Coordinates of C-alpha atoms in Angstrom, one line a residue:
M1 CA -57.5 -40.3 -30.6
T2 CA -53.9 -40.6 -31.3
Q3 CA -52.0 -37.4 -31.9
T4 CA -49.3 -37.5 -34.5
M5 CA -46.0 -35.8 -33.4
I6 CA -44.6 -33.7 -36.2
P7 CA -40.8 -33.6 -36.0
T8 CA -39.3 -30.2 -35.8
R9 CA -35.9 -28.9 -36.5
V10 CA -34.3 -26.1 -34.4
L11 CA -32.3 -23.9 -36.7
P12 CA -29.0 -22.7 -35.3
I13 CA -28.7 -19.1 -34.4
P14 CA -26.1 -17.5 -36.6
K15 CA -23.0 -16.3 -34.7
H16 CA -22.7 -12.6 -34.4
S17 CA -19.8 -10.9 -35.9
S18 CA -18.0 -7.9 -34.3
S19 CA -19.7 -5.6 -36.8
D20 CA -23.1 -6.6 -35.5
L21 CA -22.5 -5.5 -31.9
Q22 CA -21.9 -2.2 -30.1
W23 CA -21.4 -1.1 -26.5
L24 CA -23.8 1.6 -25.5
A25 CA -24.6 3.6 -22.4
P26 CA -26.8 1.5 -20.0
S27 CA -30.4 1.3 -21.2
P28 CA -31.8 3.0 -18.1
L29 CA -30.2 6.2 -19.4
W30 CA -32.0 6.0 -22.8
R31 CA -34.6 8.7 -22.1
G32 CA -33.7 11.2 -24.8
P33 CA -33.0 10.9 -28.6
V34 CA -31.1 7.8 -29.6
G35 CA -28.8 7.7 -32.6
P36 CA -25.3 8.4 -33.8
A37 CA -25.7 12.1 -32.9
A38 CA -27.0 11.5 -29.4
S39 CA -24.6 12.9 -26.8
G40 CA -23.1 10.2 -24.6
I41 CA -25.2 7.4 -25.9
A42 CA -22.1 5.2 -26.6
Q43 CA -20.2 6.1 -23.4
P44 CA -20.3 3.6 -20.5
W45 CA -21.6 5.0 -17.2
I46 CA -19.7 5.2 -13.9
A47 CA -22.0 4.9 -10.9
E48 CA -21.1 5.9 -7.3
F49 CA -22.7 4.2 -4.2
A50 CA -22.2 5.2 -0.6
S51 CA -23.1 1.9 1.0
D52 CA -21.2 -1.3 1.7
D53 CA -24.2 -3.1 0.2
F54 CA -23.6 -1.4 -3.1
V55 CA -24.3 -4.3 -5.4
T56 CA -27.7 -4.9 -3.8
D57 CA -28.4 -1.2 -4.1
F58 CA -27.5 -1.2 -7.7
T59 CA -29.6 -4.3 -8.7
R60 CA -32.5 -3.0 -6.6
L61 CA -32.4 0.3 -8.4
L62 CA -32.5 -1.5 -11.8
A63 CA -35.4 -3.8 -10.8
G64 CA -37.5 -1.4 -8.8
G65 CA -39.2 0.4 -11.7
H66 CA -37.1 3.5 -11.3
A67 CA -34.0 2.4 -13.2
D68 CA -33.8 5.9 -14.8
D69 CA -32.6 7.1 -11.4
L70 CA -29.3 5.6 -12.4
E71 CA -28.3 9.0 -13.7
Q72 CA -28.3 10.3 -10.2
T73 CA -25.4 8.0 -9.3
A74 CA -22.8 10.1 -11.1
P75 CA -19.6 10.4 -8.9
S76 CA -19.6 13.5 -6.7
G77 CA -15.9 14.1 -6.7
V78 CA -14.0 15.7 -9.6
A79 CA -10.3 16.4 -10.1
A80 CA -8.9 19.6 -8.5
G81 CA -9.3 22.7 -10.6
T82 CA -11.7 21.1 -13.2
S83 CA -15.3 21.6 -14.1
T84 CA -17.9 19.6 -12.3
A85 CA -19.8 19.0 -15.5
T86 CA -16.9 17.9 -17.7
G87 CA -13.8 17.4 -15.6
P88 CA -12.3 14.0 -14.7
F89 CA -14.0 12.2 -11.8
R90 CA -12.1 11.6 -8.6
L91 CA -12.9 8.1 -7.3
Y92 CA -12.5 7.6 -3.5
Q93 CA -11.4 4.5 -1.7
P94 CA -13.7 2.0 0.1
L95 CA -12.3 3.3 3.3
S96 CA -14.4 6.4 2.7
M97 CA -17.4 4.2 2.0
R98 CA -17.5 5.0 -1.7
Y99 CA -17.9 2.2 -4.3
Y100 CA -17.9 2.5 -8.1
L101 CA -19.5 0.4 -10.8
V102 CA -19.0 0.7 -14.5
T103 CA -22.1 -0.3 -16.5
A104 CA -23.2 -0.5 -20.1
T105 CA -25.4 -2.3 -22.6
L106 CA -24.2 -4.6 -25.2
A107 CA -26.6 -4.2 -28.1
C108 CA -27.1 -5.5 -31.6
R109 CA -26.9 -3.1 -34.5
R110 CA -30.4 -3.5 -35.8
P111 CA -33.8 -1.8 -35.3
G112 CA -34.9 -1.7 -31.7
I113 CA -31.3 -2.1 -30.5
P114 CA -32.0 -5.5 -28.8
D115 CA -29.6 -6.7 -26.1
H116 CA -27.0 -9.2 -26.8
L117 CA -26.1 -11.6 -24.0
V118 CA -22.7 -13.3 -23.8
S119 CA -22.9 -17.0 -24.5
A120 CA -20.1 -19.0 -22.8
R121 CA -21.1 -22.0 -25.0
E122 CA -20.3 -20.0 -28.1
G123 CA -16.9 -18.9 -26.6
D124 CA -18.1 -15.4 -25.8
R125 CA -16.5 -13.4 -23.0
A126 CA -17.2 -9.9 -21.6
F127 CA -14.9 -7.9 -19.3
F128 CA -13.5 -4.4 -18.9
V129 CA -10.0 -3.0 -19.1
L130 CA -8.5 -0.1 -17.2
R131 CA -6.5 2.3 -19.4
Q132 CA -4.1 5.0 -18.3
L133 CA -4.1 8.3 -20.2
A134 CA -0.8 9.5 -21.5
P135 CA -0.1 13.3 -21.4
D136 CA -1.0 13.5 -25.1
G137 CA -4.4 11.8 -24.6
T138 CA -3.4 8.4 -26.0
E139 CA -4.1 5.3 -24.0
R140 CA -1.8 2.8 -22.2
A141 CA -2.9 -0.8 -21.5
R142 CA -1.8 -2.6 -18.3
V143 CA 0.2 -5.7 -19.3
G144 CA 1.8 -7.6 -16.5
R145 CA 2.8 -4.8 -14.2
Q146 CA 3.7 -2.3 -16.9
W147 CA 1.7 0.3 -18.9
V148 CA 2.3 -0.1 -22.6
P149 CA 1.0 2.1 -25.4
V150 CA -2.1 0.8 -27.3
A151 CA -4.5 2.0 -29.9
G152 CA -7.7 3.0 -28.1
A153 CA -10.1 0.7 -30.0
A154 CA -7.7 -2.3 -29.9
L155 CA -7.1 -4.9 -27.2
A156 CA -3.4 -5.4 -26.2
D157 CA -2.0 -8.9 -25.9
G158 CA -2.0 -10.0 -22.3
E159 CA -4.0 -6.9 -21.1
E160 CA -5.3 -7.2 -17.6
E161 CA -9.0 -8.1 -17.5
H162 CA -11.7 -7.2 -14.9
P163 CA -14.9 -9.3 -14.7
L164 CA -18.3 -8.1 -15.8
H165 CA -21.7 -9.3 -14.5
T166 CA -25.3 -8.9 -15.8
A167 CA -28.4 -7.5 -14.1
P168 CA -32.0 -7.3 -15.2
V169 CA -33.7 -3.9 -15.8
T170 CA -37.4 -3.4 -15.1
G171 CA -39.1 -1.1 -17.5
F172 CA -39.9 2.5 -16.5
G173 CA -40.8 4.3 -19.7
T174 CA -44.1 6.1 -20.1
P175 CA -46.1 5.2 -23.3
G176 CA -44.6 6.9 -26.3
S177 CA -41.3 7.7 -24.7
T178 CA -37.9 6.6 -26.1
A179 CA -37.4 4.1 -23.3
A180 CA -40.8 2.5 -24.0
R181 CA -40.1 2.2 -27.7
L182 CA -36.8 0.5 -27.0
G183 CA -38.3 -2.3 -24.9
L184 CA -38.5 -0.6 -21.4
P185 CA -42.2 0.1 -20.9
A186 CA -43.2 0.7 -17.4
G187 CA -43.9 -2.4 -15.4
R188 CA -42.2 -5.0 -17.7
E189 CA -39.9 -7.0 -15.5
A190 CA -36.4 -8.0 -16.9
A191 CA -37.2 -6.0 -20.0
R192 CA -33.5 -5.6 -20.6
R193 CA -30.2 -6.5 -19.1
V194 CA -27.1 -4.4 -18.5
Y195 CA -23.5 -5.3 -17.8
F196 CA -21.7 -4.0 -14.7
G197 CA -18.3 -4.4 -13.1
Y198 CA -16.6 -3.2 -9.9
I199 CA -13.9 -0.6 -10.3
P200 CA -11.0 -1.6 -8.0
V201 CA -10.1 1.8 -6.7
A202 CA -8.3 0.2 -3.8
Q203 CA -5.7 -1.1 -6.2
R204 CA -4.5 2.5 -6.8
Q205 CA -1.1 1.6 -5.2
S206 CA -0.5 -1.3 -7.6
V207 CA -1.6 0.4 -10.8
E208 CA 0.3 3.7 -10.4
P209 CA 3.6 3.7 -12.2
V210 CA 6.7 2.7 -10.2
L211 CA 9.5 5.2 -10.1
A212 CA 12.1 3.7 -12.5
D213 CA 15.2 4.7 -10.5
P214 CA 14.5 6.2 -7.0
A215 CA 18.2 6.3 -6.2
A216 CA 19.0 8.4 -9.3
A217 CA 16.1 10.7 -8.4
L218 CA 17.7 11.2 -4.9
A219 CA 21.1 11.8 -6.4
A220 CA 19.6 14.5 -8.7
L221 CA 18.2 16.3 -5.7
R222 CA 21.5 16.3 -3.7
Q223 CA 23.0 19.4 -5.1
P224 CA 19.9 21.7 -5.4
L225 CA 18.7 20.7 -1.9
G226 CA 22.2 20.6 -0.3
L227 CA 21.9 17.0 0.9
G228 CA 25.1 15.8 2.6
P229 CA 26.6 12.3 2.8
L230 CA 24.7 11.6 6.0
D231 CA 21.5 11.8 4.1
D232 CA 22.5 8.7 2.1
P233 CA 20.2 5.8 3.1
A234 CA 23.2 3.4 3.2
V235 CA 25.0 5.7 5.7
D236 CA 21.9 6.0 7.7
T237 CA 21.7 2.2 8.0
L238 CA 25.3 2.0 9.2
V239 CA 24.8 4.7 11.8
D240 CA 21.5 3.1 13.1
R241 CA 22.8 -0.5 13.2
V242 CA 26.5 -0.1 14.0
V243 CA 27.6 3.3 15.2
V244 CA 24.8 4.0 17.7
P245 CA 24.7 0.6 19.3
W246 CA 28.6 0.6 19.6
T247 CA 28.4 4.0 21.2
Q248 CA 25.8 2.9 23.7
L249 CA 27.8 -0.2 24.5
R250 CA 30.8 1.9 25.5
K251 CA 28.9 4.4 27.6
P252 CA 30.3 4.7 31.2
G253 CA 28.0 3.4 33.9
T254 CA 25.8 1.3 31.6
T255 CA 24.9 -1.9 33.4
G256 CA 22.9 -5.0 32.8
L257 CA 24.1 -5.6 29.2
N258 CA 25.2 -8.9 27.7
V259 CA 28.5 -7.4 26.3
G260 CA 29.4 -10.5 24.3
Y261 CA 26.0 -10.8 22.7
A262 CA 25.7 -7.1 21.9
S263 CA 29.2 -6.9 20.5
L264 CA 28.7 -9.9 18.3
F265 CA 25.7 -8.4 16.6
V266 CA 27.3 -5.0 16.1
L267 CA 30.1 -6.8 14.3
L268 CA 27.7 -9.0 12.3
D269 CA 25.7 -5.9 11.2
L270 CA 28.9 -4.1 10.2
M271 CA 30.0 -7.1 8.1
A272 CA 26.6 -7.4 6.5
W273 CA 26.6 -3.7 5.7
L274 CA 30.0 -4.1 4.0
R275 CA 28.9 -7.1 2.0
Q276 CA 25.8 -5.2 0.7
E277 CA 27.2 -1.6 0.3
Q278 CA 30.9 -2.0 0.0
K279 CA 31.5 -5.3 -1.8
A280 CA 35.2 -4.4 -2.7
V281 CA 36.0 -3.8 1.0
Y282 CA 34.2 -6.9 2.0
Q283 CA 36.3 -9.0 -0.5
R284 CA 39.5 -7.3 0.7
I285 CA 38.7 -8.4 4.2
V286 CA 37.7 -12.0 3.3
F287 CA 39.9 -12.8 0.3
G288 CA 42.7 -10.3 0.5
T289 CA 41.9 -8.8 -3.0
A290 CA 43.6 -5.5 -3.7
L291 CA 41.8 -2.1 -3.6
P292 CA 42.6 0.9 -5.9
G293 CA 45.4 2.9 -4.3
G294 CA 44.3 6.1 -2.8
S295 CA 40.6 5.3 -3.1
A296 CA 37.9 6.0 -0.5
A297 CA 37.4 2.2 -0.3
E298 CA 41.0 1.7 0.6
A299 CA 40.8 4.5 3.3
L300 CA 37.8 2.7 4.8
Y301 CA 39.6 -0.6 4.9
D302 CA 42.7 1.0 6.5
G303 CA 40.5 2.6 9.1
L304 CA 38.9 -0.8 9.9
E305 CA 42.3 -2.5 10.1
A306 CA 43.7 0.1 12.5
V307 CA 41.0 -0.5 15.1
E308 CA 41.7 -3.1 17.8
L309 CA 39.2 -5.0 20.0
L310 CA 39.2 -7.9 22.4
V311 CA 38.4 -11.4 21.0
D312 CA 38.6 -14.1 23.6
G313 CA 40.5 -11.6 25.8
T314 CA 43.2 -11.0 23.1
E315 CA 43.8 -7.8 21.1
T316 CA 42.7 -8.5 17.5
S317 CA 42.3 -6.1 14.6
L318 CA 38.8 -5.3 13.6
T319 CA 39.3 -6.7 10.1
D320 CA 40.5 -10.1 11.5
A321 CA 37.4 -10.2 13.8
L322 CA 35.1 -9.5 10.9
R323 CA 36.8 -12.1 8.8
S324 CA 36.2 -14.7 11.5
L325 CA 32.5 -14.2 11.2
V326 CA 32.4 -15.4 7.6
D327 CA 35.4 -17.7 7.3
P328 CA 35.5 -20.6 7.7
R329 CA 31.8 -20.5 8.5
D330 CA 29.3 -17.8 7.5
Y331 CA 27.5 -16.4 10.5
L332 CA 25.9 -13.5 8.7
P333 CA 22.5 -15.2 8.5
L334 CA 22.1 -14.4 12.2
T335 CA 21.5 -10.8 11.2
E336 CA 18.2 -11.9 9.6
G337 CA 17.0 -14.1 12.4
D338 CA 18.3 -17.4 11.0
D339 CA 20.0 -19.3 13.8
S340 CA 21.0 -22.3 11.7
P341 CA 24.7 -21.3 11.7
G342 CA 24.8 -21.6 15.5
S343 CA 26.9 -19.5 17.8
P344 CA 30.4 -18.3 16.8
P345 CA 33.1 -20.0 18.8
S346 CA 34.8 -16.7 19.9
T347 CA 33.7 -14.1 22.4
Y348 CA 33.8 -10.4 21.3
D349 CA 34.1 -7.4 23.5
L350 CA 33.6 -3.9 22.1
R351 CA 33.2 -2.3 25.5
S352 CA 36.6 -2.8 27.0
D353 CA 39.5 -0.8 25.7
P354 CA 42.3 -2.9 24.2
S355 CA 45.8 -1.6 23.9
P356 CA 46.0 0.7 22.0
P357 CA 42.5 2.0 22.9
L358 CA 39.8 2.8 20.4
P359 CA 40.5 6.0 18.5
A360 CA 38.5 8.9 20.0
A361 CA 37.2 9.9 16.6
W362 CA 36.1 6.4 15.5
L363 CA 32.5 6.7 16.7
A364 CA 32.2 10.5 16.1
G365 CA 29.9 12.1 13.5
H366 CA 30.4 12.3 9.7
Q367 CA 32.0 15.8 10.1
T368 CA 35.0 14.2 12.0
S369 CA 37.8 13.1 9.8
G370 CA 38.7 9.4 10.4
S371 CA 35.4 8.4 11.9
L372 CA 33.7 5.3 10.7
T373 CA 30.7 7.4 9.5
Q374 CA 33.0 9.8 7.5
L375 CA 35.0 7.0 5.9
A376 CA 31.8 5.0 5.0
A377 CA 30.1 8.2 3.6
A378 CA 33.2 8.9 1.4
A379 CA 33.3 5.3 0.2
V380 CA 29.6 5.2 -0.8
E381 CA 29.6 8.6 -2.4
G382 CA 30.9 7.4 -5.8
N383 CA 28.8 4.2 -5.8
K384 CA 25.7 3.8 -7.9
R385 CA 22.9 3.8 -5.4
T386 CA 20.4 1.0 -5.3
L387 CA 17.1 0.7 -3.5
P388 CA 16.9 -1.6 -0.5
P389 CA 15.2 -4.9 -1.4
E390 CA 12.4 -4.1 1.2
L391 CA 11.4 -1.0 -0.8
Q392 CA 11.5 -2.4 -4.3
G393 CA 8.4 -1.5 -6.2
M394 CA 7.0 0.7 -3.4
I395 CA 8.1 4.2 -4.6
R396 CA 5.7 5.6 -7.1
E397 CA 6.2 8.3 -9.8
H398 CA 3.5 10.4 -8.1
G399 CA 4.1 10.8 -4.4
P400 CA 1.4 11.3 -1.7
G401 CA -0.6 14.5 -1.9
R402 CA -0.9 17.1 -4.6
T403 CA 2.6 18.5 -4.3
P404 CA 3.9 20.8 -7.0
N405 CA 7.0 20.0 -9.0
L406 CA 10.3 21.7 -8.0
D407 CA 9.8 24.3 -10.7
G408 CA 6.5 25.3 -9.2
T409 CA 4.3 23.7 -11.9
A410 CA 1.4 21.5 -10.9
A411 CA 2.3 17.9 -10.4
S412 CA 0.6 15.6 -12.9
V413 CA -1.9 13.0 -11.4
P414 CA -2.4 9.8 -13.4
R415 CA -5.8 9.7 -15.1
Y416 CA -7.6 6.6 -16.4
V417 CA -10.5 5.5 -18.5
I418 CA -12.4 2.2 -18.8
R419 CA -13.4 0.3 -21.9
L420 CA -15.8 -2.6 -21.9
V421 CA -14.8 -5.6 -24.1
W422 CA -16.7 -8.4 -25.9
V423 CA -14.5 -11.1 -27.4
S424 CA -15.6 -14.2 -29.3
P425 CA -12.9 -15.8 -31.4
P426 CA -12.2 -15.6 -34.3
C427 CA -14.1 -12.3 -34.4
R428 CA -12.1 -9.2 -33.5
P429 CA -12.9 -7.8 -30.1
V430 CA -15.6 -5.1 -29.7
L431 CA -14.4 -2.3 -27.4
S432 CA -16.7 0.4 -26.0
E433 CA -16.0 4.1 -26.1
P434 CA -13.9 5.2 -23.2
T435 CA -15.7 6.3 -20.0
R436 CA -15.3 9.8 -18.7
A437 CA -11.7 10.2 -17.4
F438 CA -11.1 9.7 -13.7
E439 CA -8.4 9.8 -11.0
L440 CA -7.9 7.3 -8.2
A441 CA -7.8 9.1 -4.8
R442 CA -5.5 8.0 -2.0
A443 CA -6.8 6.3 1.0
M444 CA -6.3 9.4 3.2
D445 CA -7.3 11.9 0.5
A446 CA -8.1 15.3 2.0
D447 CA -11.3 15.6 -0.1
A448 CA -12.6 12.1 0.7
P449 CA -15.9 11.8 2.5
A450 CA -15.8 10.6 6.1
R451 CA -17.0 7.1 6.7
P452 CA -19.4 7.3 9.7
I453 CA -18.2 5.0 12.5
L454 CA -19.7 4.8 16.0
L455 CA -17.5 3.5 18.8
Q456 CA -19.2 3.1 22.2
L457 CA -16.9 3.5 25.2
P458 CA -17.6 1.2 28.2
D459 CA -19.2 2.5 31.4
I460 CA -16.6 2.8 34.2
N461 CA -19.3 1.8 36.7
N462 CA -19.1 -1.7 35.3
L463 CA -15.3 -2.3 35.7
R464 CA -15.9 -5.4 37.9
Q465 CA -18.3 -6.9 35.3
F466 CA -15.9 -6.7 32.4
N467 CA -14.8 -10.2 31.3
R468 CA -11.2 -10.8 30.6
G469 CA -11.4 -12.4 27.2
V470 CA -8.3 -11.1 25.4
A471 CA -5.4 -13.5 26.1
I472 CA -1.8 -12.5 25.4
E473 CA 0.9 -15.2 25.4
M474 CA 4.6 -14.2 25.9
P475 CA 7.6 -16.3 25.0
P476 CA 10.3 -16.7 27.7
S477 CA 12.6 -14.2 26.1
L478 CA 9.9 -11.4 26.2
R479 CA 8.9 -12.4 29.8
K480 CA 12.5 -12.1 30.8
V481 CA 12.8 -8.6 29.4
L482 CA 9.5 -7.4 30.9
T483 CA 10.5 -8.6 34.4
Q484 CA 13.7 -6.6 34.1
V485 CA 11.7 -3.4 33.6
T486 CA 11.3 -1.8 37.1
P487 CA 11.1 1.7 38.5
K488 CA 14.9 1.6 38.7
I489 CA 15.0 2.6 35.0
L490 CA 13.6 6.0 36.0
K491 CA 16.6 6.4 38.4
E492 CA 19.0 5.4 35.6
E493 CA 20.0 2.3 37.5
G494 CA 19.6 0.0 34.5
L495 CA 17.5 -3.1 34.1
E496 CA 16.8 -5.5 37.0
Q497 CA 18.7 -8.8 36.9
A498 CA 16.3 -11.4 35.5
L499 CA 16.0 -15.1 36.5
E500 CA 17.3 -17.5 33.9
V501 CA 14.2 -19.6 33.8
Q502 CA 12.7 -21.1 30.6
L503 CA 9.2 -19.9 31.6
G504 CA 6.7 -18.1 29.4
K505 CA 3.5 -16.3 30.5
I506 CA -0.1 -15.9 29.4
C507 CA -2.3 -13.1 30.6
S508 CA -6.0 -12.6 30.1
L509 CA -7.1 -9.0 29.8
S510 CA -10.3 -7.1 29.6
L511 CA -11.0 -5.7 26.1
Q512 CA -13.2 -2.9 27.6
I513 CA -10.4 -1.6 29.8
I514 CA -7.8 -1.9 27.0
F515 CA -10.2 0.3 24.9
L516 CA -10.4 2.8 27.7
V517 CA -6.7 3.0 28.1
A518 CA -6.2 3.4 24.3
F519 CA -8.7 6.2 24.3
I520 CA -7.1 8.0 27.2
V521 CA -3.5 7.6 25.9
M522 CA -4.7 8.9 22.5
F523 CA -6.0 12.1 24.0
I524 CA -2.8 12.5 26.1
F525 CA -0.7 12.5 22.9
L526 CA -3.2 14.6 21.0
I527 CA -3.0 17.3 23.7
L528 CA 0.8 17.1 24.0
L529 CA 1.4 17.3 20.3
N530 CA -1.2 20.1 19.9
I531 CA 1.6 22.6 20.6
V532 CA 3.3 21.4 17.4
F533 CA 0.4 20.7 15.0
W534 CA -2.5 22.8 16.5
W535 CA -5.0 20.1 15.5
L536 CA -7.4 20.0 18.4
P537 CA -9.8 22.6 16.8
F538 CA -10.1 20.3 13.7
L539 CA -10.2 17.0 15.6
K540 CA -13.7 16.7 17.1
I541 CA -17.2 18.1 17.4
C542 CA -19.3 17.0 20.3
F543 CA -23.0 17.0 21.1
P544 CA -24.6 16.0 24.5
I545 CA -26.9 13.0 24.6
P546 CA -29.6 12.7 27.2
M547 CA -29.4 9.2 28.8
V548 CA -31.4 7.3 31.4
A549 CA -29.8 7.1 34.8
S550 CA -28.1 3.8 35.7
T551 CA -30.3 1.3 37.5
T552 CA -27.6 -0.4 39.4
K553 CA -28.6 -1.3 43.0
G554 CA -25.0 -1.7 44.3
P555 CA -22.8 0.9 46.0
R556 CA -21.7 3.7 43.8
P557 CA -18.6 5.9 44.2

């Protein structure tokens, strides 16, 4: 008998509009009354997990028939001085073995509150956004690397998005309960689905606002805190890279130094400092441009010009020696490890005294009039301070710890909320209600839980059995320096003369013995510094462990 196939037509499912959808609390929390007046029904949930396998724990919780236990995953930490029930959460870093997921249900606005799943084919997308709370309670969206004001229920152009995923929920509701009426009867697998996303607490450093002008903040503290010119970072750099090495170079009795090499880099560092911190003085040295009469910059230049040193055995002014390092060829890239310019043709000697000798005050401290440090400090005093390039973007508005402001008031800590978002052009985005506010804790937060870590020390009876599996390779320059380090240093006899051989070295070491040495050295310093910090009472707690005696048959000490 031949069956006649009746053609059928699949009707397209109408596309949802934004008014048809709403973000709600995750369906496992729907155990009480549901409706517009239900407390928290529209607020996404933040779940805390204390396991590195937190995603598996979360999905297993949803699929195990006890999804309503999700309400037991509320974060345990709250902001200092706030209520546990209503205060902002304090989210800890993964270093403390704490992980956080934000989760919610995307539902249709119709009887039964059915789930709505995102359809990539229809152009749907779901994600969540992190918002910072302003002091007045309004929200700021993260666009690029800035926080910009935004209306709470709106999505900012270019706002940073964080991915969402879906997970099935197995029913758990008893007959007649709210959960059972809303499609979650006990035993029904994949009865509903929820959306979840990982909250990147470890990105705290990148999302916290950058201090707009750290140099201006330092300048504002100079007078109330009594900071002197030596506290200026630019002067500190000059002292560390020029004044101290130059002083060491001229110490009587110092042997084993390559005077020409050391002198060259002291001069290079001085010229590099002038180019970065005292551009006018640098241009005066190189191009002969005039400086304002009677200015601190002119005094610094005059001080540099008055100093004599030996260049190729001939007395030369310091300014002429500095000029030779950039004209006709620029050798300053050598200060950054770039050896492309090659070696300067001249030999410099900052150790030997020319005629006239180096002024006695030249390498003295900043309190001494006419010293390099004093002249440099006076020259930078009137300059607009800038942050070193290496520190750009690293200084935050809110420093480490919960330190109070200068006036004694409590320091504000940035607080955040999360909103889940559904977008499907051309419909307007659907944003969830904000989550409960939270703070992002530092990696070494004092209140953070301790991650349990077990490190087993090797048995010293097995020293001969330890394999040497850690190889360390040394280039010739490092091998040369290490061979110069002998017990003579303890007798202040300087470094041993090294052989000029282009020979490196590779050593294979035992990881177990390295571990033992690190453990012993750590305790040496802990005990030594205990007189300063008194930290040993808070460092450790020990418990004896019964162990089986060693079964070795060999000789024992």
